Short mmCIF file of C-alpha atoms and ligand atoms in Angstrom, two decimals:
data_model
loop_
_atom_site.label_atom_id
_atom_site.label_comp_id
_atom_site.label_asym_id
_atom_site.label_seq_id
_atom_site.Cartn_x
_atom_site.Cartn_y
_atom_site.Cartn_z
CA MET D 399 -18.77 3.20 -1.52
CA SER D 400 -17.09 2.14 1.18
CA ALA D 401 -15.99 -1.60 1.64
CA ILE D 402 -16.38 -1.83 5.12
CA SER D 403 -20.02 -0.26 6.19
CA GLU D 404 -22.15 0.60 3.92
CA SER D 405 -22.13 -2.15 1.32
CA LEU D 406 -22.58 -4.55 4.12
CA GLY D 407 -26.59 -5.98 3.91
CA LYS D 408 -26.83 -5.14 0.34
CA VAL D 409 -27.19 -7.53 -2.28
CA GLY D 410 -24.79 -7.60 -4.90
CA ASN D 411 -26.13 -5.78 -8.35
CA PRO D 412 -27.78 -7.78 -10.88
CA CYS D 413 -25.04 -9.64 -13.59
CA VAL D 414 -23.43 -12.14 -15.51
CA MET D 415 -20.72 -13.36 -13.97
CA VAL D 416 -18.13 -14.78 -16.91
CA ILE D 417 -15.36 -17.24 -15.77
CA PHE D 418 -12.53 -17.47 -18.08
CA GLY D 419 -11.42 -20.88 -17.42
CA ALA D 420 -14.06 -22.25 -15.88
CA SER D 421 -12.85 -26.27 -15.81
CA GLY D 422 -10.00 -24.89 -13.96
CA ASP D 423 -8.90 -25.80 -10.18
CA LEU D 424 -9.46 -21.42 -8.93
CA ALA D 425 -13.20 -22.32 -10.19
CA LYS D 426 -14.29 -25.64 -8.54
CA ARG D 427 -12.64 -24.92 -5.45
CA LYS D 428 -13.21 -21.25 -4.49
CA LEU D 429 -15.27 -19.34 -7.36
CA ILE D 430 -18.22 -21.83 -7.42
CA PRO D 431 -18.24 -22.45 -3.46
CA ALA D 432 -17.62 -18.53 -2.81
CA LEU D 433 -20.69 -18.01 -5.28
CA TYR D 434 -22.73 -20.62 -3.21
CA ASN D 435 -22.03 -19.17 0.11
CA LEU D 436 -23.33 -15.22 -1.18
CA ALA D 437 -26.38 -17.30 -2.19
CA ARG D 438 -26.71 -18.83 1.08
CA GLU D 439 -25.81 -15.60 2.71
CA ARG D 440 -28.85 -13.80 0.33
CA LEU D 441 -26.13 -11.46 -0.92
CA LEU D 442 -26.54 -12.45 -4.87
CA SER D 443 -29.38 -10.35 -6.70
CA THR D 444 -31.85 -12.60 -7.79
CA GLU D 445 -31.13 -11.41 -11.05
CA PHE D 446 -27.97 -13.33 -11.66
CA ALA D 447 -26.17 -15.88 -13.80
CA ILE D 448 -22.97 -17.06 -14.33
CA VAL D 449 -20.97 -18.49 -17.52
CA GLY D 450 -18.28 -20.61 -17.69
CA PHE D 451 -15.59 -20.22 -20.68
CA SER D 452 -12.83 -22.59 -21.45
CA ARG D 453 -11.66 -25.09 -23.98
CA SER D 454 -13.38 -28.13 -23.10
CA LYS D 455 -16.12 -29.54 -24.93
CA MET D 456 -19.63 -29.10 -23.04
CA SER D 457 -22.97 -28.36 -23.50
CA HIS D 458 -24.87 -26.54 -20.74
CA GLU D 459 -26.62 -28.99 -19.29
CA GLU D 460 -23.00 -30.91 -18.96
CA PHE D 461 -21.54 -28.14 -17.00
CA ARG D 462 -24.45 -27.87 -14.85
CA GLU D 463 -23.76 -31.72 -13.99
CA LYS D 464 -19.78 -31.07 -13.68
CA ILE D 465 -20.31 -28.36 -11.11
CA SER D 466 -23.12 -29.82 -9.27
CA ARG D 467 -20.21 -32.96 -9.23
CA ASP D 468 -17.62 -30.57 -7.81
CA ILE D 469 -19.48 -28.35 -5.21
CA LYS D 470 -20.55 -32.17 -3.43
CA GLU D 471 -16.70 -31.99 -2.94
CA TYR D 472 -15.53 -28.66 -2.50
CA ALA D 473 -18.53 -27.16 -0.72
CA MET D 474 -17.83 -25.36 2.70
CA GLY D 475 -20.65 -27.23 4.64
CA SER D 476 -23.71 -29.21 3.47
CA VAL D 477 -25.29 -28.00 0.29
CA ASP D 478 -29.01 -27.22 0.52
CA PRO D 479 -30.79 -28.83 -2.25
CA ASP D 480 -33.56 -26.05 -2.90
CA LEU D 481 -30.99 -23.49 -2.92
CA TRP D 482 -28.34 -25.41 -5.15
CA ASN D 483 -31.20 -25.92 -7.44
CA TRP D 484 -31.91 -22.48 -7.68
CA PHE D 485 -28.08 -21.77 -8.48
CA VAL D 486 -27.69 -24.42 -11.06
CA GLN D 487 -30.83 -23.02 -13.15
CA ARG D 488 -28.07 -19.90 -13.39
CA LEU D 489 -25.41 -21.61 -15.00
CA TYR D 490 -24.44 -21.51 -19.08
CA TYR D 491 -21.33 -22.74 -20.70
CA SER D 492 -19.52 -21.67 -23.79
CA PRO D 493 -17.08 -23.45 -24.93
CA GLY D 494 -14.06 -21.96 -26.91
CA ASP D 495 -10.32 -21.05 -27.21
CA VAL D 496 -9.36 -18.00 -25.51
CA GLN D 497 -7.58 -16.73 -28.37
CA ASP D 498 -10.24 -17.45 -31.21
CA THR D 499 -12.23 -14.27 -32.06
CA ASN D 500 -15.25 -16.56 -33.21
CA ALA D 501 -15.31 -17.35 -29.29
CA TYR D 502 -16.27 -13.88 -28.62
CA GLN D 503 -19.46 -13.99 -30.80
CA GLN D 504 -20.68 -17.07 -29.17
CA LEU D 505 -19.89 -15.81 -25.90
CA GLN D 506 -21.69 -12.28 -27.03
CA THR D 507 -24.76 -13.97 -28.17
CA LEU D 508 -25.18 -16.23 -25.11
CA LEU D 509 -24.85 -12.86 -22.94
CA LEU D 510 -27.48 -11.15 -24.41
CA GLN D 511 -29.51 -14.49 -24.26
CA VAL D 512 -28.86 -14.95 -20.65
CA ASP D 513 -29.66 -11.03 -20.12
CA LYS D 514 -32.64 -11.29 -21.13
CA GLU D 515 -34.01 -14.70 -19.60
CA HIS D 516 -32.13 -13.54 -16.19
CA GLY D 517 -32.56 -9.54 -16.11
CA THR D 518 -28.99 -8.68 -15.94
CA ARG D 519 -29.27 -5.71 -17.43
CA GLY D 520 -26.06 -5.83 -19.28
CA ASN D 521 -23.80 -6.31 -16.92
CA TYR D 522 -21.32 -8.22 -17.10
CA LEU D 523 -18.32 -9.52 -14.24
CA TYR D 524 -15.17 -11.26 -15.87
CA TYR D 525 -13.44 -12.98 -13.87
CA LEU D 526 -9.81 -14.56 -15.42
CA ALA D 527 -8.90 -17.54 -13.88
CA THR D 528 -6.56 -18.46 -16.51
CA SER D 529 -2.89 -18.80 -17.17
CA PRO D 530 -1.19 -15.07 -16.69
CA GLU D 531 -0.10 -14.80 -20.55
CA LEU D 532 -3.94 -15.16 -21.13
CA PHE D 533 -4.67 -12.11 -19.39
CA SER D 534 -4.24 -9.66 -22.16
CA PRO D 535 -5.40 -11.44 -25.41
CA ILE D 536 -8.47 -12.19 -23.27
CA ILE D 537 -9.21 -8.88 -22.55
CA GLN D 538 -8.46 -7.63 -26.03
CA HIS D 539 -10.79 -9.77 -27.17
CA ILE D 540 -13.45 -8.68 -25.25
CA GLY D 541 -12.55 -5.13 -25.69
CA ALA D 542 -13.00 -6.04 -29.72
CA ALA D 543 -16.07 -7.83 -29.30
CA GLY D 544 -17.60 -4.68 -27.41
CA LEU D 545 -18.05 -6.57 -24.58
CA ALA D 546 -16.22 -3.67 -22.35
CA ARG D 547 -18.07 -1.04 -23.39
CA GLU D 548 -20.26 0.42 -20.56
CA GLU D 549 -23.34 2.54 -22.01
CA ASN D 550 -26.89 2.93 -21.27
CA GLY D 551 -26.16 2.48 -17.67
CA CYS D 552 -24.57 -0.85 -17.94
CA TRP D 553 -21.29 -1.88 -16.21
CA ARG D 554 -18.33 -4.33 -17.32
CA ARG D 555 -15.66 -5.28 -14.82
CA VAL D 556 -12.87 -7.59 -14.68
CA ILE D 557 -11.66 -9.40 -12.22
CA ILE D 558 -7.67 -10.28 -12.56
CA GLU D 559 -6.09 -13.43 -10.96
CA LYS D 560 -2.17 -12.85 -9.89
CA PRO D 561 0.60 -12.92 -10.73
CA PHE D 562 0.11 -9.46 -12.11
CA GLY D 563 3.64 -9.22 -14.33
CA ARG D 564 6.74 -10.93 -13.23
CA ASP D 565 8.69 -8.23 -12.73
CA LEU D 566 8.17 -4.01 -13.07
CA GLU D 567 8.61 -4.30 -16.83
CA SER D 568 5.93 -7.23 -17.22
CA ALA D 569 3.58 -5.27 -15.01
CA ARG D 570 3.85 -1.88 -16.49
CA ILE D 571 3.35 -3.47 -20.09
CA LEU D 572 0.17 -5.48 -18.85
CA ASN D 573 -1.24 -2.29 -17.52
CA GLN D 574 -0.14 -0.29 -20.89
CA GLU D 575 -2.42 -2.96 -22.83
CA ILE D 576 -5.06 -3.54 -20.59
CA ARG D 577 -6.03 0.65 -20.36
CA LYS D 578 -6.13 0.07 -24.15
CA VAL D 579 -9.84 -1.44 -23.68
CA LEU D 580 -10.37 -0.48 -19.81
CA ASN D 581 -10.65 2.36 -17.57
CA GLU D 582 -8.72 1.70 -14.00
CA SER D 583 -12.35 1.91 -12.24
CA GLN D 584 -13.31 -1.69 -14.54
CA ILE D 585 -10.04 -3.14 -13.67
CA TYR D 586 -10.04 -5.19 -9.85
CA ARG D 587 -6.45 -6.61 -9.54
CA ILE D 588 -7.59 -9.17 -6.93
CA ASP D 589 -4.95 -10.77 -4.27
CA HIS D 590 -6.94 -13.69 -1.71
CA TYR D 591 -4.84 -12.07 1.22
CA LEU D 592 -7.39 -9.43 1.11
CA GLY D 593 -10.35 -11.56 1.33
CA LYS D 594 -9.54 -13.19 4.97
CA GLU D 595 -11.66 -11.76 7.45
CA THR D 596 -8.16 -11.33 9.86
CA VAL D 597 -6.90 -9.03 6.83
CA GLN D 598 -9.48 -6.90 6.49
CA ASN D 599 -9.62 -6.52 10.78
CA ILE D 600 -5.96 -4.92 10.51
CA MET D 601 -7.55 -1.78 9.93
CA VAL D 602 -10.21 -2.40 11.88
CA PHE D 603 -8.35 -3.25 14.83
CA ARG D 604 -5.97 0.05 14.36
CA PHE D 605 -8.77 2.90 13.36
CA ALA D 606 -11.80 1.79 15.24
CA ASN D 607 -9.63 1.67 18.69
CA GLY D 608 -8.25 4.39 20.15
CA ILE D 609 -5.53 2.90 22.11
CA PHE D 610 -3.22 1.29 19.94
CA GLU D 611 -2.67 4.23 17.07
CA PRO D 612 -0.88 6.87 19.52
CA ILE D 613 2.09 4.06 20.16
CA TRP D 614 1.82 2.28 16.67
CA ASN D 615 4.94 4.61 15.84
CA ARG D 616 8.36 4.66 15.70
CA ARG D 617 8.54 6.15 19.81
CA TYR D 618 7.02 2.82 20.68
CA ILE D 619 7.55 -0.02 18.39
CA ASP D 620 11.02 -1.60 18.24
CA HIS D 621 10.40 -3.89 15.05
CA VAL D 622 7.85 -5.93 13.44
CA GLN D 623 7.89 -9.17 11.73
CA ILE D 624 5.64 -10.43 9.15
CA THR D 625 5.88 -14.39 8.64
CA VAL D 626 3.82 -16.26 5.97
CA ALA D 627 5.00 -19.46 6.48
CA GLU D 628 3.73 -22.90 5.31
CA ASP D 629 4.23 -26.46 5.57
CA ILE D 630 3.38 -27.77 2.52
CA GLY D 631 5.88 -28.17 -0.76
CA VAL D 632 4.75 -26.76 -3.71
CA GLY D 633 2.60 -29.92 -4.44
CA GLN D 634 1.54 -30.10 -8.27
CA ARG D 635 2.36 -27.00 -9.05
CA GLY D 636 6.39 -27.42 -9.77
CA ASP D 637 5.62 -25.80 -13.12
CA TYR D 638 4.24 -22.13 -12.21
CA TYR D 639 6.39 -22.03 -9.16
CA ASP D 640 9.85 -22.72 -10.34
CA ASN D 641 9.18 -20.29 -12.55
CA ALA D 642 8.26 -17.71 -10.13
CA GLY D 643 10.22 -18.68 -6.75
CA ALA D 644 8.81 -17.46 -3.12
CA LEU D 645 9.64 -14.14 -3.84
CA ARG D 646 7.75 -13.14 -6.68
CA ASP D 647 4.93 -15.62 -5.29
CA MET D 648 4.30 -13.99 -1.93
CA VAL D 649 6.14 -10.54 -1.43
CA PRO D 650 4.51 -8.02 -3.77
CA ASN D 651 1.22 -9.23 -3.31
CA HIS D 652 0.46 -10.97 -0.28
CA MET D 653 3.10 -9.64 2.05
CA PHE D 654 2.91 -6.48 1.15
CA GLN D 655 -0.58 -6.09 1.70
CA LEU D 656 -0.05 -7.02 5.13
CA LEU D 657 2.71 -4.91 5.25
CA THR D 658 1.21 -1.72 3.99
CA LEU D 659 -2.47 -2.51 6.32
CA THR D 660 0.03 -2.17 9.05
CA ALA D 661 2.23 1.14 8.32
CA MET D 662 -0.41 2.51 6.64
CA GLU D 663 -1.79 6.04 7.70
CA PRO D 664 -5.31 6.60 8.89
CA PRO D 665 -6.90 6.95 5.64
CA ILE D 666 -9.48 9.95 5.23
CA SER D 667 -12.39 7.65 4.55
CA PHE D 668 -12.90 3.91 3.63
CA GLU D 669 -13.76 4.63 0.30
CA ALA D 670 -11.37 2.44 -2.57
CA ASN D 671 -8.76 5.08 -3.29
CA ALA D 672 -8.47 7.02 -0.08
CA VAL D 673 -7.30 3.52 1.37
CA ARG D 674 -5.70 3.04 -1.27
CA ASP D 675 -3.45 6.14 -1.49
CA GLU D 676 -2.32 5.25 1.62
CA GLN D 677 -1.27 1.86 0.65
CA VAL D 678 0.39 3.10 -1.94
CA LYS D 679 2.12 6.19 0.38
CA ILE D 680 3.84 3.23 2.26
CA LEU D 681 4.99 1.02 -0.97
CA HIS D 682 6.92 4.54 -1.91
CA ALA D 683 8.42 5.10 1.24
CA ILE D 684 10.09 1.62 1.20
CA GLN D 685 13.83 2.48 1.29
CA SER D 686 15.69 1.89 -1.85
CA ILE D 687 17.76 -1.22 -1.40
CA THR D 688 21.11 -1.15 -2.95
CA PRO D 689 22.71 -3.86 -4.42
CA GLU D 690 24.86 -4.24 -1.09
CA GLY D 691 21.89 -3.84 1.11
CA VAL D 692 20.55 -7.02 -1.25
CA LEU D 693 23.33 -8.79 -0.32
CA ARG D 694 22.96 -7.62 3.72
CA PHE D 695 19.50 -7.48 4.11
CA THR D 696 18.10 -10.41 1.98
CA VAL D 697 18.45 -14.15 1.98
CA ARG D 698 17.09 -16.96 -0.12
CA GLY D 699 17.01 -20.51 0.43
CA GLN D 700 15.78 -23.46 -1.20
CA TYR D 701 14.17 -26.77 0.78
CA GLY D 702 16.34 -29.80 0.77
CA GLU D 703 14.19 -33.33 1.92
CA GLY D 704 13.49 -34.00 5.74
CA MET D 705 10.73 -34.28 8.48
CA ILE D 706 7.37 -32.73 8.37
CA LYS D 707 4.83 -33.69 11.58
CA GLY D 708 7.07 -37.03 11.70
CA GLN D 709 7.04 -37.42 8.15
CA ARG D 710 9.88 -37.53 5.34
CA VAL D 711 9.18 -34.97 2.63
CA PRO D 712 11.33 -34.75 -0.47
CA ALA D 713 13.81 -31.86 -1.50
CA TYR D 714 12.16 -29.37 -3.61
CA ARG D 715 14.30 -30.58 -6.57
CA SER D 716 12.67 -34.20 -6.41
CA GLU D 717 9.03 -32.46 -6.81
CA PRO D 718 7.21 -33.33 -9.80
CA SER D 719 7.86 -30.69 -12.72
CA VAL D 720 10.92 -28.91 -10.63
CA PRO D 721 14.08 -29.45 -12.78
CA PRO D 722 16.65 -31.65 -10.64
CA ASP D 723 19.14 -28.85 -10.80
CA SER D 724 16.70 -26.11 -9.82
CA ASN D 725 18.03 -22.67 -8.66
CA THR D 726 14.41 -21.98 -7.66
CA GLU D 727 14.26 -20.09 -3.66
CA THR D 728 11.63 -21.33 -1.65
CA PHE D 729 12.03 -19.23 1.15
CA MET D 730 13.01 -15.48 1.42
CA ALA D 731 13.57 -13.31 4.37
CA MET D 732 14.45 -9.66 4.03
CA LYS D 733 14.62 -6.51 6.25
CA LEU D 734 13.33 -3.12 5.39
CA TYR D 735 13.02 0.11 6.62
CA ILE D 736 9.74 2.74 5.86
CA ASP D 737 11.23 5.92 5.11
CA ASN D 738 8.29 8.45 6.54
CA TRP D 739 8.00 10.15 9.96
CA ARG D 740 6.10 7.16 11.71
CA TRP D 741 8.52 4.29 11.19
CA ALA D 742 12.08 6.19 10.28
CA ASN D 743 14.54 3.34 11.59
CA VAL D 744 11.92 0.96 12.32
CA PRO D 745 13.04 -2.31 10.92
CA PHE D 746 10.26 -4.49 9.17
CA TYR D 747 11.45 -8.22 9.19
CA LEU D 748 9.49 -10.05 6.37
CA ARG D 749 9.85 -13.86 5.87
CA THR D 750 7.92 -16.38 4.16
CA GLY D 751 8.94 -20.08 2.83
CA LYS D 752 7.69 -23.88 1.84
CA ARG D 753 8.14 -26.77 3.78
CA LEU D 754 8.60 -24.61 7.16
CA PRO D 755 7.90 -26.22 10.28
CA CYS D 756 3.98 -25.02 10.49
CA ARG D 757 1.43 -23.47 8.67
CA VAL D 758 1.24 -19.82 10.28
CA THR D 759 0.78 -16.21 8.90
CA GLU D 760 1.29 -13.35 11.56
CA ILE D 761 2.24 -9.62 11.82
CA ALA D 762 4.25 -9.23 15.58
CA ILE D 763 4.90 -6.26 16.65
CA GLN D 764 7.43 -5.58 19.19
CA PHE D 765 7.49 -2.58 21.60
CA LYS D 766 10.09 -1.31 23.40
CA SER D 767 11.31 -2.52 26.39
CA ALA D 768 10.47 -0.55 29.45
CA PRO D 769 13.64 1.27 31.17
CA PHE D 770 14.93 -1.14 33.83
CA VAL D 771 15.41 1.87 36.34
CA LEU D 772 13.13 0.73 38.68
CA PHE D 773 14.05 -3.44 39.06
CA ARG D 774 17.86 -3.14 39.37
CA LYS D 775 17.89 -3.85 43.05
CA THR D 776 15.49 -6.91 42.53
CA THR D 777 15.80 -10.58 40.99
CA VAL D 778 14.42 -9.67 37.54
CA GLU D 779 17.52 -9.71 34.99
CA HIS D 780 15.67 -8.04 32.44
CA LEU D 781 11.99 -7.12 30.94
CA LYS D 782 10.67 -8.63 28.70
CA PRO D 783 9.32 -5.89 25.46
CA ASN D 784 5.52 -6.15 25.11
CA LEU D 785 4.97 -8.33 21.73
CA LEU D 786 1.15 -7.47 19.99
CA VAL D 787 0.73 -10.20 17.33
CA LEU D 788 -2.13 -9.87 14.99
CA HIS D 789 -2.72 -14.23 14.27
CA ILE D 790 -3.92 -14.11 10.51
CA GLN D 791 -3.89 -17.96 10.18
CA PRO D 792 -4.84 -20.30 11.65
CA ASN D 793 -6.04 -19.73 15.05
CA GLU D 794 -7.33 -16.40 13.76
CA GLY D 795 -7.01 -13.66 16.78
CA ILE D 796 -5.12 -11.21 18.29
CA SER D 797 -2.71 -11.60 21.27
CA LEU D 798 -0.78 -9.47 23.73
CA ASN D 799 1.31 -10.18 26.16
CA PHE D 800 2.92 -8.11 29.25
CA SER D 801 5.16 -8.97 32.25
CA ALA D 802 3.29 -9.73 35.45
CA LYS D 803 4.89 -10.51 39.35
CA ILE D 804 4.81 -13.80 39.85
CA PRO D 805 3.01 -13.79 43.26
CA GLY D 806 5.61 -14.82 45.96
CA PRO D 807 7.81 -12.66 48.38
CA LEU D 808 10.46 -11.87 45.81
CA VAL D 809 9.48 -9.64 43.22
CA ARG D 810 9.87 -12.42 40.16
CA MET D 811 8.16 -11.80 36.54
CA GLY D 812 6.58 -13.65 34.10
CA THR D 813 5.39 -13.04 30.79
CA VAL D 814 1.61 -13.23 30.37
CA ASP D 815 -1.08 -13.15 27.28
CA MET D 816 -4.27 -11.26 26.56
CA GLU D 817 -5.73 -13.52 23.56
CA PHE D 818 -8.91 -12.44 21.51
CA LYS D 819 -10.10 -15.36 19.41
CA TYR D 820 -12.02 -14.94 16.38
CA ASP D 821 -13.80 -18.65 17.07
CA ASP D 822 -14.82 -17.61 20.68
CA TYR D 823 -16.59 -14.49 19.59
CA PHE D 824 -17.75 -14.88 16.34
CA GLY D 825 -17.80 -18.48 15.58
CA ARG D 826 -16.75 -19.60 11.90
CA THR D 827 -18.96 -18.65 9.05
CA PRO D 828 -17.52 -21.44 6.14
CA SER D 829 -15.77 -19.07 3.77
CA THR D 830 -13.47 -19.46 0.90
CA GLY D 831 -12.09 -16.17 1.13
CA HIS D 832 -13.30 -14.95 -2.38
CA GLU D 833 -16.51 -14.33 -1.52
CA ARG D 834 -15.96 -10.82 0.15
CA LEU D 835 -14.22 -9.94 -3.09
CA LEU D 836 -16.37 -11.13 -5.65
CA TYR D 837 -19.63 -9.34 -3.38
CA ASP D 838 -17.28 -5.81 -3.62
CA CYS D 839 -17.09 -6.64 -7.15
CA MET D 840 -20.65 -6.90 -7.98
CA LEU D 841 -21.10 -3.57 -5.88
CA GLY D 842 -18.42 -1.54 -7.72
CA ASP D 843 -16.27 -1.28 -4.52
CA ALA D 844 -12.76 -1.78 -5.37
CA THR D 845 -11.18 -1.13 -1.87
CA LEU D 846 -9.69 -4.74 -1.82
CA PHE D 847 -7.97 -4.69 -5.03
CA GLN D 848 -5.00 -3.42 -6.18
CA ARG D 849 -4.75 -0.68 -7.98
CA ALA D 850 -1.78 -0.53 -11.07
CA ASP D 851 0.66 2.09 -9.06
CA MET D 852 0.08 -0.13 -6.24
CA VAL D 853 1.12 -3.62 -8.31
CA GLU D 854 3.83 -1.25 -10.22
CA ALA D 855 5.17 0.16 -6.61
CA SER D 856 5.63 -3.28 -5.28
CA TRP D 857 7.10 -4.98 -8.38
CA ASN D 858 9.74 -1.61 -8.28
CA VAL D 859 11.13 -2.84 -4.86
CA VAL D 860 10.66 -6.55 -5.76
CA SER D 861 12.89 -5.98 -9.13
CA THR D 862 15.54 -4.47 -7.46
CA ILE D 863 16.30 -7.79 -5.17
CA GLN D 864 15.60 -10.09 -8.46
CA ASP D 865 18.14 -8.06 -10.53
CA VAL D 866 20.65 -8.38 -7.80
CA TRP D 867 20.29 -12.67 -7.12
CA LYS D 868 19.71 -12.90 -10.58
CA ALA D 869 23.50 -11.32 -11.26
CA LEU D 870 24.92 -13.25 -7.99
CA PRO D 871 26.22 -16.98 -8.89
CA HIS D 872 24.12 -19.80 -8.07
CA ARG D 873 23.88 -20.42 -4.42
CA LYS D 874 24.27 -23.91 -3.31
CA TYR D 875 21.21 -25.70 -2.88
CA PRO D 876 19.28 -27.00 -1.06
CA ASN D 877 20.28 -25.00 1.99
CA TYR D 878 17.37 -25.75 4.42
CA ALA D 879 16.14 -28.82 5.68
CA ALA D 880 12.06 -29.47 4.97
CA GLY D 881 10.51 -28.85 8.54
CA THR D 882 13.18 -26.30 9.74
CA TRP D 883 13.17 -22.26 9.56
CA GLY D 884 15.02 -21.68 6.57
CA PRO D 885 18.66 -21.23 5.91
CA GLN D 886 20.95 -19.97 9.34
CA GLU D 887 21.43 -16.95 7.27
CA ALA D 888 18.41 -15.49 7.85
CA ASP D 889 18.91 -16.11 11.67
CA GLU D 890 22.18 -14.48 11.49
CA MET D 891 20.52 -11.30 9.40
CA ILE D 892 18.12 -10.71 12.28
CA ALA D 893 20.76 -11.48 14.96
CA ARG D 894 23.02 -8.98 13.85
CA ASP D 895 20.88 -6.65 14.75
CA GLY D 896 20.61 -8.13 18.42
CA ARG D 897 16.88 -9.53 17.54
CA GLU D 898 15.23 -13.34 16.66
CA TRP D 899 12.89 -14.72 15.03
CA ARG D 900 9.53 -15.74 16.53
CA ARG D 901 8.99 -19.67 16.31
CA CYS D 902 5.57 -21.73 15.98
CA GLY D 903 3.85 -21.48 18.97
CA LYS D 904 5.96 -19.02 20.58
C1 BG6 M 671 -0.81 -18.55 -3.54
C2 BG6 M 671 0.53 -18.75 -3.97
O1 BG6 M 671 -1.19 -16.71 -3.98
O2 BG6 M 671 -0.89 -18.07 -2.03
C3 BG6 M 671 0.88 -20.10 -2.84
O3 BG6 M 671 0.59 -18.87 -5.14
C4 BG6 M 671 0.09 -19.94 -1.42
O4 BG6 M 671 1.92 -20.86 -3.68
C5 BG6 M 671 -1.07 -19.55 -1.27
O5 BG6 M 671 0.57 -21.22 -1.24
C6 BG6 M 671 -0.88 -19.14 0.16
O6 BG6 M 671 -2.17 -18.52 0.37
P1 BG6 M 671 -3.01 -19.30 1.70
O7 BG6 M 671 -4.18 -18.47 1.77
O8 BG6 M 671 -3.01 -20.80 1.85
O9 BG6 M 671 -2.08 -18.83 3.19
#
């Protein structure tokens, strides 16, 4: 089924959604508000229910009260009392330890009861909103309890949060373990970037418009810059982040999604595997990076204290739960090539980091300059290349800039912008970004989820970099001040190619 066209407007299939880690942050901040938004849009089946599963001891009623309190804080807009009442009647709770077999028997009993009460037809959607080391044990338990078996026309699907492994080896093992219980068609590896409208729009922009595709290649494009910059630090996530670092946290998932959607060939259809086949081809085509390449084409950094928007902020090493001698990177930049006919010799520069001067995610496509010939005898000194920017967030939109003559007797040029802003055309629909992904999963559409081979191909690229970094002596961290654009080496890396990074607001 197509993620883009056919599924819109249909109501999700009847099902019970079981949230593992129901008392955690993700459930209250994203999942419940997203489900409520789906209910508001009338995209949830009336035959729908939610079962929260976690260690905290709570009755169904206490769980309903907790969720009702949380939604007041985390809903994206006002909460309609009648609709909330409908929603709350569909909430259940099953306390238990995810490692305890008995807890799954209780869950099974509850699911049968909920099935009967709500007509959910034995369809179960499990959402693993837990820490990653529990993914495999939970799936093994679901399997052992018979809760993953699809029989008599019912379906059982599992959404798995990131991080999916911490390197190629562990991702492979995790894939093998979960495939002992589930078919690939039951596995939905989530990447919340694919829930963003602007990310989904990359495909529409490229393939629903005739004018861009002919120039979307090495003949016309000089280079591509993909930036995911954040001004926030690691906040309360020091424990997780210090074990991950910027490379693992952002590159094999969010940044490679942006890369593959930008670089892939047109799929033969919008069917899930057709799209993912094209994405994975790009991941396989990323030029292998040698250890010397890692030294020349990747840069890592860690922030020291500095100023963000006029406020003094602490160094990474002084953040909660971060060791004072941490060598984890909070910034990474890299240059890569995609070895295929479309992209041969076109550099893709990727960069991401925390505590950069602003929050911006964008894909900037810089075209080759026009030949200067025509303007030699004028006051124009050089021609500016055209730049197409897909603004993913904030200020969602697309801009294209080009040169125009500044009015007057002399030939002088200025750069002007053609700008499309989502808000101007479509307004803003409150969303957590998870709505579309949950809804697609209910309909069995995996287009916007990662397939096993995609995850492994991504880790394959990233693991080489990790290995070389690990083998090298520690960097002298911190090497960039909070509120700046990362270490100087990142500027030097791109400057060696005669190019420069874009800055916020440019
Ligand atoms: C998460 C990372 O996956 O994505 C975080 O773990 C990061 O470190 C976040 O802050 C960024 O997401 P968004 O939607 O705010 O760009």
